Amino acid sequence: RRRDEAGGADHEQALAAVDVTEPSAGQQSDGERAQPDPRAWREQLHQMMGDLRAVLVSHRDAALAGLGRVPTSRNVLIAAEAVVAVMRAGGLSDRVIALGLDQLILHVSAAAFEDGLMEHGGMSPEDVQRYFAEVHAFYERLPTDRFPVLASIAPEMTSADGDERFEFGLNALIAGLEALSAAENSSTAPSQER
């Protein structure tokens, strides 16, 4: 329990380091957060999630502690409010915003934890490079008669770096949230009589 409390404190401190009022994509220069922009909400969301990832990578325990936590502390609530305001500006339904926030934070926390394993795991840059070269070679040697699809996509599986994988996941999540919201909106829209 004590480790869990310490992890929660680390998570809280890490989120405090994500300055949601600092000028960045979609923010004003006077330090106040600009209103979420319906035309640029995806970019704003990418910026916020990227900023959070960068902070959590440097606080590996905080990234792990962020998995499974419901936002209840001041710093977490401030950050969550900024994120959901951007999502609402994108026209997402309330249900998609509520459940999507959780999925976005899980994605960011998991990516940051994985990145932190390499960065803080005692591996030199050469060790990391060697590890990924071995993974690449392993997938290249897969027998095509037993693993035809994996063997055929091996170059795509092993060529993307952590940043590209993170952005791909974020794009997939955002596109999925948009599709789910559109489906919900169309199913609840009053049908037009002919």
mmCIF file of C-alpha atoms in Angstrom:
data_model
loop_
_atom_site.group_PDB
_atom_site.id
_atom_site.type_symbol
_atom_site.label_atom_id
_atom_site.label_comp_id
_atom_site.label_asym_id
_atom_site.label_seq_id
_atom_site.Cartn_x
_atom_site.Cartn_y
_atom_site.Cartn_z
ATOM 1 C CA ARG A 1 0.000 0.000 0.000
ATOM 2 C CA ARG A 2 2.816 2.392 0.820
ATOM 3 C CA ARG A 3 4.358 1.843 -2.647
ATOM 4 C CA ASP A 4 0.955 2.553 -4.207
ATOM 5 C CA GLU A 5 0.680 5.811 -2.250
ATOM 6 C CA ALA A 6 4.220 6.789 -3.269
ATOM 7 C CA GLY A 7 3.405 6.036 -6.911
ATOM 8 C CA GLY A 8 0.282 8.172 -6.631
ATOM 9 C CA ALA A 9 2.334 11.040 -5.238
ATOM 10 C CA ASP A 10 4.827 10.627 -8.098
ATOM 11 C CA HIS A 11 1.953 10.713 -10.577
ATOM 12 C CA GLU A 12 0.541 13.838 -8.948
ATOM 13 C CA GLN A 13 3.944 15.579 -9.051
ATOM 14 C CA ALA A 14 4.483 14.572 -12.674
ATOM 15 C CA LEU A 15 1.113 15.989 -13.693
ATOM 16 C CA ALA A 16 1.926 19.197 -11.840
ATOM 17 C CA ALA A 17 4.929 19.492 -14.183
ATOM 18 C CA VAL A 18 2.611 19.530 -17.215
ATOM 19 C CA ASP A 19 1.803 23.212 -17.376
ATOM 20 C CA VAL A 20 -1.594 23.464 -19.021
ATOM 21 C CA THR A 21 -1.346 27.259 -19.059
ATOM 22 C CA GLU A 22 2.052 27.490 -20.776
ATOM 23 C CA PRO A 23 1.809 28.883 -24.298
ATOM 24 C CA SER A 24 1.848 26.025 -26.748
ATOM 25 C CA ALA A 25 -0.350 24.831 -29.585
ATOM 26 C CA GLY A 26 -3.677 26.589 -29.145
ATOM 27 C CA GLN A 27 -2.646 28.782 -26.251
ATOM 28 C CA GLN A 28 -2.393 32.514 -25.828
ATOM 29 C CA SER A 29 0.895 34.247 -25.103
ATOM 30 C CA ASP A 30 -0.306 35.816 -21.835
ATOM 31 C CA GLY A 31 -0.141 32.443 -20.058
ATOM 32 C CA GLU A 32 -3.869 31.770 -20.106
ATOM 33 C CA ARG A 33 -5.070 28.774 -22.009
ATOM 34 C CA ALA A 34 -6.717 29.806 -25.223
ATOM 35 C CA GLN A 35 -10.186 28.519 -25.791
ATOM 36 C CA PRO A 36 -10.123 25.077 -27.364
ATOM 37 C CA ASP A 37 -10.281 25.549 -31.111
ATOM 38 C CA PRO A 38 -12.797 23.400 -33.016
ATOM 39 C CA ARG A 39 -10.609 23.775 -36.134
ATOM 40 C CA ALA A 40 -7.398 22.711 -34.351
ATOM 41 C CA TRP A 41 -8.649 20.437 -31.564
ATOM 42 C CA ARG A 42 -6.797 17.378 -32.882
ATOM 43 C CA GLU A 43 -3.508 19.291 -32.894
ATOM 44 C CA GLN A 44 -4.235 20.658 -29.419
ATOM 45 C CA LEU A 45 -4.960 17.151 -28.157
ATOM 46 C CA HIS A 46 -1.768 15.813 -29.772
ATOM 47 C CA GLN A 47 0.244 18.582 -28.110
ATOM 48 C CA MET A 48 -1.255 17.926 -24.688
ATOM 49 C CA MET A 49 -0.772 14.158 -24.906
ATOM 50 C CA GLY A 50 2.785 14.608 -26.186
ATOM 51 C CA ASP A 51 3.600 16.986 -23.332
ATOM 52 C CA LEU A 52 2.182 14.521 -20.811
ATOM 53 C CA ARG A 53 4.164 11.659 -22.350
ATOM 54 C CA ALA A 54 7.407 13.643 -22.152
ATOM 55 C CA VAL A 55 6.875 14.344 -18.463
ATOM 56 C CA LEU A 56 5.860 10.762 -17.653
ATOM 57 C CA VAL A 57 8.878 9.289 -19.477
ATOM 58 C CA SER A 58 11.118 11.114 -17.034
ATOM 59 C CA HIS A 59 8.998 9.793 -14.128
ATOM 60 C CA ARG A 60 8.625 6.088 -14.959
ATOM 61 C CA ASP A 61 6.967 5.230 -11.635
ATOM 62 C CA ALA A 62 4.469 8.028 -12.189
ATOM 63 C CA ALA A 63 3.569 6.604 -15.598
ATOM 64 C CA LEU A 64 2.878 3.225 -14.002
ATOM 65 C CA ALA A 65 0.914 4.820 -11.167
ATOM 66 C CA GLY A 66 -1.250 6.622 -13.715
ATOM 67 C CA LEU A 67 -2.615 3.314 -14.957
ATOM 68 C CA GLY A 68 -5.886 2.590 -13.221
ATOM 69 C CA ARG A 69 -6.197 5.890 -11.347
ATOM 70 C CA VAL A 70 -9.386 7.900 -11.492
ATOM 71 C CA PRO A 71 -8.697 11.663 -11.536
ATOM 72 C CA THR A 72 -9.513 12.999 -8.076
ATOM 73 C CA SER A 73 -6.643 15.301 -7.098
ATOM 74 C CA ARG A 74 -6.356 18.969 -7.982
ATOM 75 C CA ASN A 75 -3.503 18.690 -10.524
ATOM 76 C CA VAL A 76 -5.030 15.688 -12.233
ATOM 77 C CA LEU A 77 -8.426 17.393 -12.407
ATOM 78 C CA ILE A 78 -6.924 20.572 -13.895
ATOM 79 C CA ALA A 79 -5.163 18.560 -16.596
ATOM 80 C CA ALA A 80 -8.241 16.393 -17.226
ATOM 81 C CA GLU A 81 -10.467 19.468 -17.549
ATOM 82 C CA ALA A 82 -8.135 20.963 -20.154
ATOM 83 C CA VAL A 83 -8.148 17.719 -22.163
ATOM 84 C CA VAL A 84 -11.917 17.201 -22.079
ATOM 85 C CA ALA A 85 -12.517 20.849 -23.027
ATOM 86 C CA VAL A 86 -10.445 20.288 -26.172
ATOM 87 C CA MET A 87 -12.336 17.060 -26.901
ATOM 88 C CA ARG A 88 -15.668 18.854 -26.488
ATOM 89 C CA ALA A 89 -14.490 21.552 -28.896
ATOM 90 C CA GLY A 90 -13.987 18.734 -31.400
ATOM 91 C CA GLY A 91 -17.682 17.970 -31.191
ATOM 92 C CA LEU A 92 -17.319 14.591 -29.510
ATOM 93 C CA SER A 93 -20.295 13.267 -27.568
ATOM 94 C CA ASP A 94 -20.197 13.404 -23.781
ATOM 95 C CA ARG A 95 -20.001 9.614 -23.506
ATOM 96 C CA VAL A 96 -17.097 9.446 -25.957
ATOM 97 C CA ILE A 97 -15.322 12.281 -24.118
ATOM 98 C CA ALA A 98 -15.749 10.559 -20.749
ATOM 99 C CA LEU A 99 -14.601 7.117 -21.878
ATOM 100 C CA GLY A 100 -12.101 8.481 -24.394
ATOM 101 C CA LEU A 101 -10.256 10.454 -21.712
ATOM 102 C CA ASP A 102 -9.518 7.186 -19.938
ATOM 103 C CA GLN A 103 -8.274 5.520 -23.120
ATOM 104 C CA LEU A 104 -6.054 8.473 -24.030
ATOM 105 C CA ILE A 105 -4.465 8.513 -20.578
ATOM 106 C CA LEU A 106 -3.946 4.737 -20.684
ATOM 107 C CA HIS A 107 -2.228 5.084 -24.073
ATOM 108 C CA VAL A 108 0.022 7.910 -22.903
ATOM 109 C CA SER A 109 0.874 6.218 -19.597
ATOM 110 C CA ALA A 110 1.652 2.876 -21.223
ATOM 111 C CA ALA A 111 3.797 4.488 -23.946
ATOM 112 C CA ALA A 112 5.647 6.574 -21.362
ATOM 113 C CA PHE A 113 6.219 3.558 -19.127
ATOM 114 C CA GLU A 114 7.578 1.538 -22.056
ATOM 115 C CA ASP A 115 9.825 4.425 -23.133
ATOM 116 C CA GLY A 116 10.988 4.833 -19.542
ATOM 117 C CA LEU A 117 11.960 1.165 -19.335
ATOM 118 C CA MET A 118 14.509 1.727 -22.064
ATOM 119 C CA GLU A 119 15.623 5.123 -20.816
ATOM 120 C CA HIS A 120 15.888 4.203 -17.122
ATOM 121 C CA GLY A 121 16.429 0.446 -17.400
ATOM 122 C CA GLY A 122 20.208 0.546 -17.301
ATOM 123 C CA MET A 123 20.558 -0.031 -21.039
ATOM 124 C CA SER A 124 23.023 2.086 -22.959
ATOM 125 C CA PRO A 125 21.902 3.541 -26.282
ATOM 126 C CA GLU A 126 24.020 0.856 -27.921
ATOM 127 C CA ASP A 127 22.214 -1.852 -25.898
ATOM 128 C CA VAL A 128 18.842 -0.493 -26.980
ATOM 129 C CA GLN A 129 19.951 -0.349 -30.605
ATOM 130 C CA ARG A 130 21.292 -3.908 -30.413
ATOM 131 C CA TYR A 131 18.052 -5.143 -28.802
ATOM 132 C CA PHE A 132 15.901 -3.692 -31.577
ATOM 133 C CA ALA A 133 18.254 -5.022 -34.247
ATOM 134 C CA GLU A 134 17.791 -8.504 -32.727
ATOM 135 C CA VAL A 135 13.995 -8.087 -32.705
ATOM 136 C CA HIS A 136 14.088 -6.965 -36.337
ATOM 137 C CA ALA A 137 16.251 -9.959 -37.312
ATOM 138 C CA PHE A 138 13.942 -12.334 -35.393
ATOM 139 C CA TYR A 139 10.875 -11.171 -37.297
ATOM 140 C CA GLU A 140 12.720 -11.252 -40.617
ATOM 141 C CA ARG A 141 13.503 -14.957 -40.010
ATOM 142 C CA LEU A 142 9.922 -16.004 -39.245
ATOM 143 C CA PRO A 143 8.938 -19.027 -41.335
ATOM 144 C CA THR A 144 6.467 -17.769 -43.935
ATOM 145 C CA ASP A 145 4.659 -21.088 -44.094
ATOM 146 C CA ARG A 146 3.762 -20.886 -40.387
ATOM 147 C CA PHE A 147 3.439 -17.112 -39.917
ATOM 148 C CA PRO A 148 2.615 -15.736 -43.386
ATOM 149 C CA VAL A 149 1.015 -12.470 -42.275
ATOM 150 C CA LEU A 150 3.524 -11.669 -39.532
ATOM 151 C CA ALA A 151 6.400 -12.411 -41.888
ATOM 152 C CA SER A 152 4.901 -10.190 -44.579
ATOM 153 C CA ILE A 153 4.460 -7.211 -42.245
ATOM 154 C CA ALA A 154 7.736 -7.644 -40.341
ATOM 155 C CA PRO A 155 9.378 -4.545 -41.859
ATOM 156 C CA GLU A 156 6.449 -2.353 -40.808
ATOM 157 C CA MET A 157 6.351 -3.945 -37.347
ATOM 158 C CA THR A 158 9.996 -3.316 -36.616
ATOM 159 C CA SER A 159 10.808 -0.088 -38.462
ATOM 160 C CA ALA A 160 8.774 2.478 -36.505
ATOM 161 C CA ASP A 161 10.425 4.145 -33.525
ATOM 162 C CA GLY A 162 8.678 4.975 -30.253
ATOM 163 C CA ASP A 163 7.583 8.432 -31.407
ATOM 164 C CA GLU A 164 6.033 7.078 -34.596
ATOM 165 C CA ARG A 165 4.262 4.303 -32.674
ATOM 166 C CA PHE A 166 2.961 6.803 -30.122
ATOM 167 C CA GLU A 167 1.622 9.134 -32.817
ATOM 168 C CA PHE A 168 0.055 6.209 -34.686
ATOM 169 C CA GLY A 169 -1.731 5.085 -31.516
ATOM 170 C CA LEU A 170 -2.896 8.613 -30.780
ATOM 171 C CA ASN A 171 -4.180 9.057 -34.341
ATOM 172 C CA ALA A 172 -5.979 5.701 -34.155
ATOM 173 C CA LEU A 173 -7.583 6.639 -30.842
ATOM 174 C CA ILE A 174 -8.693 10.072 -32.043
ATOM 175 C CA ALA A 175 -10.111 8.655 -35.294
ATOM 176 C CA GLY A 176 -11.900 5.967 -33.301
ATOM 177 C CA LEU A 177 -13.333 8.521 -30.878
ATOM 178 C CA GLU A 178 -14.594 10.590 -33.795
ATOM 179 C CA ALA A 179 -16.160 7.530 -35.446
ATOM 180 C CA LEU A 180 -17.826 6.398 -32.217
ATOM 181 C CA SER A 181 -19.146 9.880 -31.536
ATOM 182 C CA ALA A 182 -20.520 10.162 -35.086
ATOM 183 C CA ALA A 183 -22.200 6.768 -34.725
ATOM 184 C CA GLU A 184 -23.744 7.774 -31.393
ATOM 185 C CA ASN A 185 -24.920 11.099 -32.791
ATOM 186 C CA SER A 186 -26.493 9.464 -35.848
ATOM 187 C CA SER A 187 -28.274 6.823 -33.757
ATOM 188 C CA THR A 188 -29.740 9.431 -31.404
ATOM 189 C CA ALA A 189 -30.609 11.981 -34.083
ATOM 190 C CA PRO A 190 -34.320 12.276 -34.679
ATOM 191 C CA SER A 191 -35.258 10.544 -37.904
ATOM 192 C CA GLN A 192 -36.545 12.819 -40.609
ATOM 193 C CA GLU A 193 -39.901 12.016 -42.082
ATOM 194 C CA ARG A 194 -40.173 11.997 -45.857
#
